[in-house]
Every structure is written in structure tokens, then in C-alpha cells.
Amino acid sequence: MWELLTLLMLSLTYFFWPKLKSRDAKYPNSLPCLPLVGSLPFLPRDGQQHLNFFNLQKKYGPIYSFRLGSKTTVMVGHYQLAKEVLIKKGREFSGRPHMTTLDILSDNQKGVAFADHGAQWQLHRRLVQATFTLFKDGSQRLEKIICQEIRLLCDFLATQDGQSLDLSEPTFLAMTNVISEICFSSSYKRGDPELEIIQRYNDGILHALSQNTIVDIFPGLKVFPNKTLKKMKSCVKIRNDLLNKIFEDYKKSYIGDSTRNMLDLLMQAKMNLDNNNATSNQNSTLLSDEHILGTISDIFGAGVETTVSTIQWLIAYLLHYPQLMKRIQEEIDQNVGFNRTPTISDRHRLLLLEAAVREVLRIRPVAPLLIPHKAIVDSSIGDLAVDKDTNVIINLWALHHDEKEWAQPDQFRPERFLDQTRTHLINPSMSYLPFGAGPRSCLGELLARQEIFLTVAWMLQRFDLDIPDDGQLPCLEGQLKVVFLIKAFKVKVKIRQAWREAQGEGSL
Ligand code: STR
């Protein structure tokens, strides 16, 4: 009996013990590991993930690893190593791991954000990039589309003069419309019931992703009922139904002769592939309806939640530092005045505002742990070996809060991004990658930077933003739901006296 049990234990240990690889290769420091469960018992469960992983650096150094189930994950928390992963060896680390929740969200790695390295990901990434070039200039100029939506947003805020409201709602409408113009050349009117559906499934998806479900660690467990997976599935279904309907309606009127938006580009690419590959069907499957939907839904999801969140964070910090808000308003008054609205070319003039945008992307990065990467070949980071199929997570939070790189990293100080004379923007540290870098870098960086800058510039030109009468300041702690979200808060919106006076005198 005992012999049998010992034999069983030994063979279990053999199968689940981290395999010892090549004898001389040095691997990253590892958290303790037990058979079967790996490092699970040694990983902190409470509190913010990115902070926990940052704290573990004190004990294990800037790069360390842990095992969950049968998967090894390497955590990287220093910019030199992070740049090696993202840029220098970007291709080698451009894979994406399968994760149960993300596989549901991406319909098994379709689309761009969560698709593994390969022909499909590359094609779709290129098509999204091509879409953004459609909006470079002319009547469809990105700036024009953004300003059109911000104008509506500000006109709405003017109707709320003196009231306290949650700005995320009207901002959500504006940003959804910008992305909807880019994807389908269409937009929503305030109050359209579809907006509420989008808002609800976005919240549901983000919530489900924040649950670190056990099935992502032990995928075998997904056969059992699980609340988070159920919620994810239902939200994804609602989203797919909604986007599919837009897609089907669009197809009915599509004649294939225009390229105005992302859906046009995707459908045209599909037709070209179909025509060229009459014999082999290989390539056109990369652009099946499901694949097209995958990419559209990634862009739709990524384009809204991220920007709305950053604008919210920036406004929250400005409420905490009213002096700074005043100075930004003075800068706008001096450089833009009241006879015209701010444009993207004002980024060279509104330095304090631009510095504040950069600082908020540092202190509250949109995705503090980016999206997990995966080594697609045997590789290395620094002088440490990393085997094929190892997951690699970049702790952007650690980079942005590195005390060696940032003086008092927990303080919001836009001046860091300005030179001594405050007349030039500078890059104070290399330890700063708010949009990632390399082959997986953010596709929407340009769009996001324009949206954030313009929205806040327009708002501050026209309104004073204040804490509501109950004196409640926004909480700056945040909650990691893939996107690092701020807790909802209200802002009192007042039309500026100077604006009123300028309006009275005519112009604009
Ligand atoms: C937000 C909620 C939603 O409805 C759909 C998506 C899919 C794309 C996700 C997006 C999410 C959150 C932000 C992500 C984006 C892809 C790239 C972006 C994760 C979950 C970032 O890396 C910040």
C-alpha cells in the first residue's frame, strides 16, 4: 500500500515539478513552486495586482518568474529589460497566450489585440493601420471628426451650467461616436438606447476580466459552471449581436467602390483575397465575417474605455490641483483666446496641458500590466533564458513608478515633462511606455493623444470645473480591470465668465 502511494506521489511530482532545462542556462528567479498548484499559494491575492507584483520586485529583483498550473510566467519590471522584450526582441515575444476569459472575448484569438502571432494577426494589424491613414487629411481628417464630437459634448455641458454631473457619460458618447465614425462612418444621437447597451456590456466585460478566474490558471476547470465565464459569455453575445447587426445592415448597402472607414477596408481586402485566391481558400478564411467582427470589436472596445478613462483621471487630478487647472486655463487664454477653439497644432503652445496629459499617462497608465505577451521561440531577457511558450508580463506600473527614474513617483507633477524655463517639452526618463512599444504597440496612440488633449483643452477653455457642493474629491486609488479605472465621481460644471463675455462680443 505505502509503496503504491509513494510511487504515485513520485510520479505526480515528476510530471508537475518545474522541468529542469538545459543545465547551464540561467533562468529568472522563481517564486517558490509546489507540485500541481505551482506558485499559487505564494502569490498575494488581495489588493492591486500591479502593486503586488511591484512589491515582489523588492525580494526577487526586476525580473522574476512564477508558475501557475503548468504555465510559467516571467514578470518584467525594469525599462531596459522591458524594451528588450517589446522592441529589441519584439518579434520573439510578440505571441499572446491562450486564456479562457480572453478566448471567449476574442472568439478564440480573432481580431488584433488578443490574437497570437501569425498571418491573421499581421494582416488585421496592417488593415487597422491602413484605416488610420484614411483619416490623415481631407474632409475625413481625424481632428475634424474629434472636434465635431467635442463641440457637441461642450454644447451639452453648457446646458448643465452650475450642475454637478459624472462627465464619463457625455465623454463616453463623444468617444463612442469618434470610433463609430472610424469603423462605420456613423454616429449615435444622445439618448440612443444602443449606447446604454454598449456601456453595459463594456462594464460587464471589464468586470469579468478583472476577476482573475481560476479557469485562466487551470483551463481544465472550464467544464464546470463558473459565474465569471457565464457573465463574460453573455456580455460578448450582446456585443456580437449588436455589432453583427450593424455589419449586416452595412453589407446590404455596400457596393464595394468606397473606402471611407475600417469596415470598407476590411471588406475590400476580403474581396481582393477572394478574387486572387479563387483556387486556394487559405487566405480568405483570415477575413471571414467572424474575423472582421473580431477586429471591429477590439477597436470599438479599445477606442472608448481607454480614452474615457484617461480623461477622467486627468480631470480628477486637476480637481485635486486647482492651481494647476487655473494655470492651464491661463495658458489656453493666452495662446488660443476665445475667438477660436483649440486645435491639435496648439499642442506646441499649450505645453502645460500637454505635460499634464503625459504625466497622467505615467502616474495612472491605461493598462498597468499591458496585455500578456508570449515567447514564440526559445529566447532570453538580459542574460536569463526564457523558453518558448513562456508568458511574459511587462509591469508598466513598475517602470512608471521607479524611484531611480522618477523623483517622488507618486506625486502628480506635470512639470517633470517641461524644461527649466518651461518653454519646451522634455522626456525626463526612458522608463516611460504609456502605449507599449514594438510590434504589439498600441494602434490607437495618435487617436488617443488627440482625443485627450482636445477634449480637455476645449472643456477648460469654456468651463470651470469644480468639486461638487458636497465637497467630495475624486478618489485617486483606482481599480484594475485590464484598464485601470477611476471610481465614478461628479464634477460641477460652470461656464467661465471670460467665455460669456467673449460670446457677448460676438465671434466664434
Ligand atoms: C474593453 C471592453 C470591451 O467591450 C472590449 C474590449 C476589447 C479590447 C480591449 C478593451 C476591452 C480594453 C482595453 C484593451 C483593449 C485592447 C487593447 C486595450 C485591453 C476589454 C489595451 O491594451 C489598453
XYZ file of C-alpha atoms and ligand atoms in Angstrom:
531
model
C 0.000 0.000 0.000
C 2.685 2.510 1.122
C 4.858 1.578 -1.819
C 1.996 2.270 -4.169
C 1.288 5.623 -2.591
C 4.948 6.627 -2.693
C 5.143 5.592 -6.310
C 2.051 7.654 -7.097
C 3.447 10.710 -5.299
C 6.777 10.352 -7.045
C 5.273 10.108 -10.481
C 2.939 13.064 -9.800
C 5.907 15.119 -8.610
C 7.813 14.112 -11.707
C 5.073 15.307 -14.046
C 4.264 18.570 -12.324
C 7.647 19.660 -10.984
C 9.083 22.538 -12.986
C 11.170 20.761 -15.565
C 14.872 21.313 -15.256
C 16.000 22.550 -18.615
C 19.448 22.787 -20.103
C 21.961 22.542 -17.279
C 23.951 25.718 -17.773
C 21.137 28.067 -18.750
C 20.287 30.590 -16.036
C 16.570 31.308 -15.596
C 14.894 34.258 -13.879
C 14.492 33.967 -10.095
C 11.413 31.987 -9.357
C 8.834 32.296 -6.623
C 8.524 29.022 -4.672
C 6.694 26.323 -6.565
C 4.657 23.355 -5.388
C 3.627 20.388 -7.480
C 0.254 20.844 -9.190
C -0.568 24.344 -7.915
C 2.755 25.946 -8.773
C 3.322 29.332 -7.116
C -0.372 29.973 -6.491
C -0.122 29.822 -2.675
C 2.748 32.338 -2.745
C 1.087 34.978 -4.880
C -0.696 37.749 -2.986
C -4.398 37.644 -3.672
C -5.665 40.870 -2.104
C -5.007 44.376 -3.271
C -3.972 45.689 -6.641
C -2.176 43.185 -8.845
C 0.312 45.608 -10.375
C 1.272 46.868 -6.904
C 1.673 43.329 -5.572
C 3.935 42.397 -8.450
C 5.860 45.642 -7.987
C 6.372 44.825 -4.291
C 7.638 41.348 -5.124
C 10.488 43.039 -7.015
C 11.979 44.024 -3.643
C 12.537 40.375 -2.863
C 13.070 38.834 -6.291
C 14.548 41.667 -8.377
C 13.328 43.412 -11.538
C 12.705 40.153 -13.377
C 11.296 37.025 -11.784
C 9.050 34.149 -12.645
C 6.249 32.094 -11.189
C 4.276 29.071 -12.236
C 0.519 28.722 -12.387
C -0.702 25.261 -13.216
C 1.643 24.160 -15.946
C 2.420 27.665 -17.282
C 5.487 29.714 -16.474
C 5.108 33.486 -16.409
C 8.004 35.919 -16.349
C 7.379 39.333 -14.782
C 9.454 42.238 -16.054
C 9.631 45.480 -14.062
C 12.592 47.453 -15.390
C 12.627 49.568 -18.521
C 15.822 48.179 -20.024
C 14.506 44.634 -19.810
C 11.039 45.754 -20.907
C 12.455 47.403 -24.011
C 14.386 44.265 -24.814
C 11.141 42.279 -24.700
C 8.973 44.807 -26.555
C 11.403 46.324 -29.060
C 14.777 44.609 -29.466
C 13.295 41.107 -29.353
C 9.789 42.341 -30.109
C 9.122 39.655 -32.687
C 10.290 36.818 -30.442
C 7.927 37.987 -27.712
C 5.014 39.003 -29.932
C 2.855 35.971 -29.102
C -0.298 36.059 -26.972
C -1.127 33.258 -24.538
C -4.454 31.471 -24.625
C -6.534 32.457 -21.606
C -10.031 31.187 -21.046
C -11.635 34.591 -20.481
C -9.762 36.257 -23.335
C -10.547 33.365 -25.668
C -14.249 33.991 -25.080
C -13.796 37.724 -25.605
C -11.803 37.285 -28.813
C -13.718 34.271 -30.159
C -10.557 32.188 -29.897
C -7.908 34.769 -30.659
C -9.559 36.510 -33.580
C -9.087 40.253 -34.073
C -5.873 42.108 -33.244
C -5.355 42.717 -29.536
C -5.524 39.135 -28.267
C -4.603 37.220 -31.440
C -1.436 35.136 -31.286
C 1.485 35.928 -33.562
C 0.746 34.777 -37.119
C -0.612 35.655 -40.560
C -4.067 36.574 -39.280
C -2.816 38.954 -36.603
C -0.374 40.585 -39.025
C -2.999 41.088 -41.736
C -5.549 42.584 -39.359
C -2.989 44.810 -37.667
C -1.944 46.145 -41.061
C -5.557 46.803 -42.051
C -6.199 48.757 -38.846
C -3.078 50.820 -39.520
C -4.285 51.418 -43.070
C -7.617 52.596 -41.658
C -5.918 55.306 -39.641
C -4.171 56.604 -42.744
C -7.628 57.099 -44.311
C -8.200 59.752 -41.672
C -4.940 61.614 -42.113
C -6.248 64.559 -44.052
C -9.036 65.883 -46.191
C -12.679 66.085 -45.236
C -12.294 62.983 -43.055
C -9.409 64.404 -41.031
C -9.279 62.762 -37.623
C -9.060 66.113 -35.898
C -12.202 67.266 -37.660
C -14.176 64.220 -36.547
C -12.935 64.556 -32.974
C -13.698 68.279 -32.767
C -17.172 67.759 -34.168
C -17.935 65.391 -31.290
C -16.259 67.567 -28.665
C -18.284 70.546 -29.840
C -21.477 68.557 -29.202
C -20.083 67.446 -25.851
C -19.315 71.040 -24.811
C -22.691 72.284 -26.064
C -24.305 69.652 -23.885
C -22.201 70.650 -20.877
C -23.322 74.246 -21.396
C -26.898 73.109 -20.782
C -25.743 71.726 -17.423
C -24.303 75.043 -16.239
C -23.989 75.094 -12.453
C -24.839 71.405 -12.078
C -22.728 68.542 -10.791
C -22.518 65.525 -13.072
C -20.462 62.463 -13.915
C -18.524 63.573 -17.003
C -17.797 60.000 -18.044
C -21.292 59.683 -19.540
C -21.160 62.538 -22.070
C -17.469 61.768 -22.767
C -18.417 58.156 -23.461
C -20.906 59.325 -26.086
C -18.321 61.562 -27.766
C -15.604 58.881 -27.857
C -18.026 56.171 -28.991
C -19.058 58.404 -31.863
C -15.471 59.073 -32.928
C -14.728 55.348 -33.062
C -18.062 54.657 -34.724
C -17.184 57.191 -37.460
C -13.840 55.446 -37.933
C -15.379 51.964 -38.061
C -18.684 52.583 -39.880
C -18.952 56.306 -40.760
C -21.933 56.582 -38.428
C -22.704 58.118 -35.074
C -25.252 57.984 -32.258
C -27.584 60.682 -31.016
C -27.655 61.421 -27.282
C -30.141 59.106 -25.634
C -29.993 56.321 -28.256
C -30.813 53.130 -26.333
C -27.929 51.302 -28.077
C -25.469 53.473 -26.157
C -26.696 52.113 -22.890
C -26.339 48.563 -24.179
C -22.740 49.275 -25.229
C -21.957 50.854 -21.884
C -23.435 47.898 -20.038
C -21.597 45.165 -21.938
C -18.318 47.124 -21.740
C -18.679 47.294 -17.959
C -19.561 43.610 -17.821
C -16.570 42.566 -19.932
C -14.148 44.706 -17.943
C -15.568 43.383 -14.704
C -15.263 39.769 -15.841
C -11.658 40.374 -16.922
C -10.779 41.759 -13.501
C -11.811 38.568 -11.747
C -8.587 36.571 -12.418
C -10.622 33.492 -12.713
C -9.219 30.210 -11.648
C -10.005 28.832 -15.125
C -7.272 31.017 -16.557
C -4.861 29.133 -14.313
C -6.354 25.681 -14.734
C -8.138 25.743 -18.094
C -9.394 22.205 -17.452
C -11.813 23.634 -14.887
C -13.806 25.470 -17.534
C -16.079 22.464 -17.927
C -17.577 23.356 -14.541
C -20.152 26.143 -14.198
C -18.465 29.449 -13.426
C -20.147 32.784 -12.770
C -17.469 34.954 -14.365
C -17.363 32.926 -17.565
C -21.128 32.996 -17.765
C -21.162 36.767 -17.439
C -18.395 37.119 -20.000
C -20.249 34.917 -22.462
C -23.489 36.824 -22.079
C -21.817 40.235 -22.491
C -19.831 39.068 -25.508
C -23.013 37.715 -27.062
C -24.814 41.027 -26.592
C -21.831 42.846 -28.104
C -21.549 40.475 -31.063
C -25.283 40.695 -31.779
C -25.131 44.482 -31.752
C -22.038 44.784 -33.945
C -23.229 41.993 -36.247
C -26.448 43.850 -36.892
C -24.527 46.997 -37.868
C -22.287 44.813 -40.072
C -25.209 43.040 -41.808
C -27.064 46.314 -42.443
C -23.880 47.812 -43.822
C -23.289 44.861 -46.149
C -26.742 45.319 -47.716
C -25.853 48.770 -48.988
C -22.194 48.091 -49.702
C -21.238 48.122 -53.364
C -17.513 47.858 -52.892
C -16.474 51.108 -54.507
C -15.778 53.257 -51.479
C -13.120 53.149 -48.803
C -14.294 55.542 -46.172
C -13.854 53.540 -42.993
C -12.454 50.437 -41.354
C -15.329 48.176 -42.365
C -14.926 49.239 -46.035
C -11.236 48.416 -45.861
C -11.790 45.022 -44.260
C -14.489 44.055 -46.768
C -12.433 45.241 -49.700
C -9.408 43.290 -48.507
C -11.636 40.232 -48.288
C -12.893 40.687 -51.871
C -9.358 41.099 -53.151
C -8.272 37.939 -51.398
C -11.287 36.056 -52.736
C -10.554 37.162 -56.315
C -6.853 36.397 -56.175
C -7.249 33.100 -54.462
C -10.020 31.508 -56.446
C -8.156 28.226 -56.192
C -6.854 28.227 -52.644
C -9.200 29.231 -49.897
C -6.424 29.509 -47.395
C -6.124 33.252 -47.109
C -9.703 34.366 -47.360
C -10.539 32.496 -44.166
C -8.385 35.117 -42.445
C -11.100 37.619 -43.307
C -14.234 35.631 -42.588
C -17.159 37.573 -41.124
C -16.116 36.340 -37.679
C -12.590 37.669 -38.156
C -13.870 41.029 -39.378
C -16.173 41.222 -36.373
C -13.226 40.335 -34.114
C -11.174 43.281 -35.302
C -14.065 45.722 -35.296
C -14.990 44.774 -31.739
C -11.401 45.119 -30.497
C -11.113 48.593 -31.962
C -14.551 49.570 -30.732
C -13.748 48.375 -27.200
C -10.204 49.730 -27.093
C -11.118 53.090 -28.573
C -13.651 54.062 -25.959
C -12.874 52.705 -22.492
C -9.216 53.719 -22.583
C -9.686 57.335 -23.627
C -12.718 57.991 -21.433
C -10.756 56.597 -18.501
C -7.684 58.788 -19.145
C -9.788 61.937 -19.499
C -11.495 61.049 -16.214
C -8.145 60.569 -14.480
C -6.832 63.867 -15.804
C -9.892 65.791 -14.658
C -9.720 64.069 -11.265
C -6.110 65.190 -10.789
C -6.957 68.719 -11.913
C -9.692 68.830 -9.260
C -7.065 67.839 -6.709
C -4.718 70.556 -8.008
C -6.984 73.547 -8.796
C -3.936 75.851 -9.053
C -2.655 73.772 -11.923
C -6.071 73.793 -13.603
C -6.037 77.609 -13.388
C -2.589 77.774 -14.936
C -3.669 75.557 -17.813
C -6.668 77.824 -18.362
C -4.410 80.882 -18.414
C -2.208 79.144 -20.946
C -5.260 78.486 -23.116
C -6.469 82.098 -22.724
C -3.098 83.471 -23.771
C -2.408 81.141 -26.669
C -5.854 80.370 -28.033
C -8.063 83.096 -26.634
C -11.812 82.998 -27.103
C -12.129 83.761 -30.793
C -11.400 80.224 -31.859
C -11.430 76.742 -30.370
C -8.237 74.752 -29.620
C -6.697 72.680 -32.425
C -4.129 69.918 -32.481
C -1.433 72.367 -33.592
C -1.874 74.083 -30.222
C -0.025 71.154 -28.682
C 3.164 73.135 -29.320
C 1.740 76.095 -27.452
C -0.272 74.547 -24.626
C 2.787 72.953 -23.066
C 1.467 72.673 -19.539
C -1.644 70.857 -20.741
C 0.417 68.526 -22.924
C 2.744 67.898 -19.963
C -0.274 67.118 -17.772
C -1.521 64.578 -20.336
C 1.897 62.904 -20.351
C 2.042 62.903 -16.557
C -1.394 61.345 -16.156
C -0.412 58.583 -18.594
C 2.617 57.976 -16.367
C 1.045 58.054 -12.923
C -2.124 56.185 -13.955
C -1.226 54.136 -17.041
C -4.226 52.867 -19.006
C -3.024 49.268 -18.818
C -0.559 48.889 -15.904
C 0.304 45.324 -16.923
C -0.232 45.811 -20.686
C -1.618 42.609 -22.264
C 0.376 39.410 -21.558
C 2.996 38.531 -24.179
C 4.268 35.048 -25.051
C 7.673 33.896 -26.293
C 7.175 32.307 -29.713
C 10.702 30.821 -29.735
C 13.331 29.964 -27.120
C 14.768 33.337 -26.227
C 16.340 35.331 -23.428
C 15.924 38.561 -21.463
C 19.199 40.095 -20.265
C 21.352 37.058 -19.585
C 18.425 34.924 -18.469
C 16.893 32.173 -20.557
C 13.189 32.261 -21.438
C 11.733 29.153 -23.061
C 9.294 29.105 -25.959
C 5.650 29.455 -24.813
C 6.575 31.250 -21.578
C 4.218 34.128 -20.803
C 5.893 37.473 -20.298
C 4.141 40.311 -18.465
C 5.512 43.846 -18.514
C 4.786 45.681 -15.297
C 4.378 49.159 -16.742
C 3.386 50.404 -13.311
C 6.845 49.441 -12.027
C 8.502 51.329 -14.893
C 6.402 54.426 -14.286
C 6.957 54.382 -10.508
C 10.660 53.520 -10.458
C 12.207 55.799 -7.834
C 15.571 55.771 -9.590
C 13.932 57.262 -12.665
C 11.207 59.477 -11.228
C 11.600 61.782 -8.243
C 8.618 61.190 -5.942
C 6.859 58.949 -8.447
C 3.566 59.032 -6.528
C 3.178 62.772 -6.960
C 1.348 64.272 -9.911
C 3.856 66.771 -11.283
C 3.403 67.697 -14.950
C 6.461 69.994 -14.688
C 8.653 66.896 -14.952
C 7.899 66.919 -18.645
C 8.995 70.545 -19.073
C 12.489 72.029 -19.131
C 13.688 74.566 -16.537
C 12.382 77.517 -18.490
C 9.053 75.734 -19.003
C 9.186 76.541 -22.684
C 9.994 73.081 -24.027
C 8.629 69.590 -23.523
C 11.243 67.031 -22.495
C 11.485 63.268 -21.974
C 12.722 63.120 -18.402
C 13.212 59.347 -18.326
C 13.405 56.325 -20.611
C 11.282 54.435 -18.090
C 8.052 55.530 -19.754
C 5.994 53.479 -22.217
C 2.334 54.500 -21.824
C 1.396 52.950 -25.185
C 3.754 49.976 -25.017
C 6.269 49.676 -27.847
C 7.354 47.437 -30.706
C 5.309 45.095 -32.896
C 2.441 44.980 -30.346
C 2.391 48.699 -29.550
C -0.936 50.496 -29.261
C -2.576 51.125 -32.638
C -4.663 53.986 -31.315
C -1.913 56.130 -29.808
C -2.311 59.023 -32.209
C -6.084 58.976 -31.927
C -5.944 58.781 -28.125
C -3.447 61.612 -27.740
C -5.554 63.878 -29.941
C -8.796 62.974 -28.175
C -7.417 63.531 -24.678
C -5.669 66.798 -25.490
C -8.534 68.299 -27.465
C -11.296 67.249 -25.069
C -9.602 68.759 -22.041
C -8.465 71.881 -23.937
C -11.993 72.575 -25.207
C -13.550 71.937 -21.802
C -11.171 74.207 -19.902
C -11.475 76.996 -22.455
C -15.191 77.155 -21.906
C -15.822 75.830 -18.377
C -14.603 75.995 -14.827
C -14.565 72.510 -13.350
C -15.080 72.288 -9.630
C -15.760 69.771 -6.920
C -19.495 69.346 -6.259
C -21.188 71.187 -3.402
C -20.825 68.190 -1.077
C -17.055 68.815 -1.263
C -16.322 65.283 -2.423
C -12.938 64.974 -4.182
C -12.460 62.013 -6.544
C -10.631 59.024 -5.073
C -7.271 58.567 -6.833
C -6.789 54.926 -5.924
C -8.259 53.274 -8.985
C -9.268 49.741 -9.816
C -7.504 47.433 -12.222
C -9.945 45.981 -14.741
C -7.410 45.438 -17.527
C -7.975 49.150 -17.967
C -7.033 50.980 -14.762
C -10.330 52.690 -13.988
C -11.126 55.511 -11.605
C -14.161 55.269 -9.353
C -17.094 57.340 -10.654
C -17.148 60.953 -9.452
C -19.053 64.140 -10.088
C -17.836 67.491 -11.323
C -19.539 70.840 -11.045
C -19.535 72.496 -14.447
C -19.720 76.285 -14.729
C -19.471 78.368 -17.883
C -16.488 80.702 -17.495
C -17.226 84.372 -17.085
C -14.488 85.240 -19.599
C -16.119 82.947 -22.153
C -19.525 84.526 -21.586
C -18.087 87.985 -22.093
C -16.296 86.965 -25.265
C -19.510 85.398 -26.533
C -21.401 88.582 -25.805
C -18.979 90.444 -28.019
C -19.865 88.260 -30.949
C -17.316 85.936 -32.633
C -16.840 82.101 -32.522
C -12.882 46.875 -23.225
C -14.293 46.366 -23.050
C -14.842 45.812 -24.329
O -16.041 45.849 -24.533
C -13.947 45.249 -25.257
C -12.571 45.241 -25.097
C -11.707 44.558 -26.088
C -10.444 45.321 -26.412
C -9.698 45.739 -25.140
C -10.627 46.601 -24.267
C -11.919 45.851 -23.870
C -9.878 47.145 -23.046
C -8.586 47.862 -23.415
C -7.675 46.984 -24.257
C -8.462 46.562 -25.482
C -7.418 46.009 -26.405
C -6.212 46.922 -26.187
C -6.518 47.749 -24.928
C -7.168 45.816 -23.433
C -11.643 44.732 -22.875
C -5.306 47.971 -24.063
O -4.306 47.322 -24.171
C -5.353 49.071 -23.099
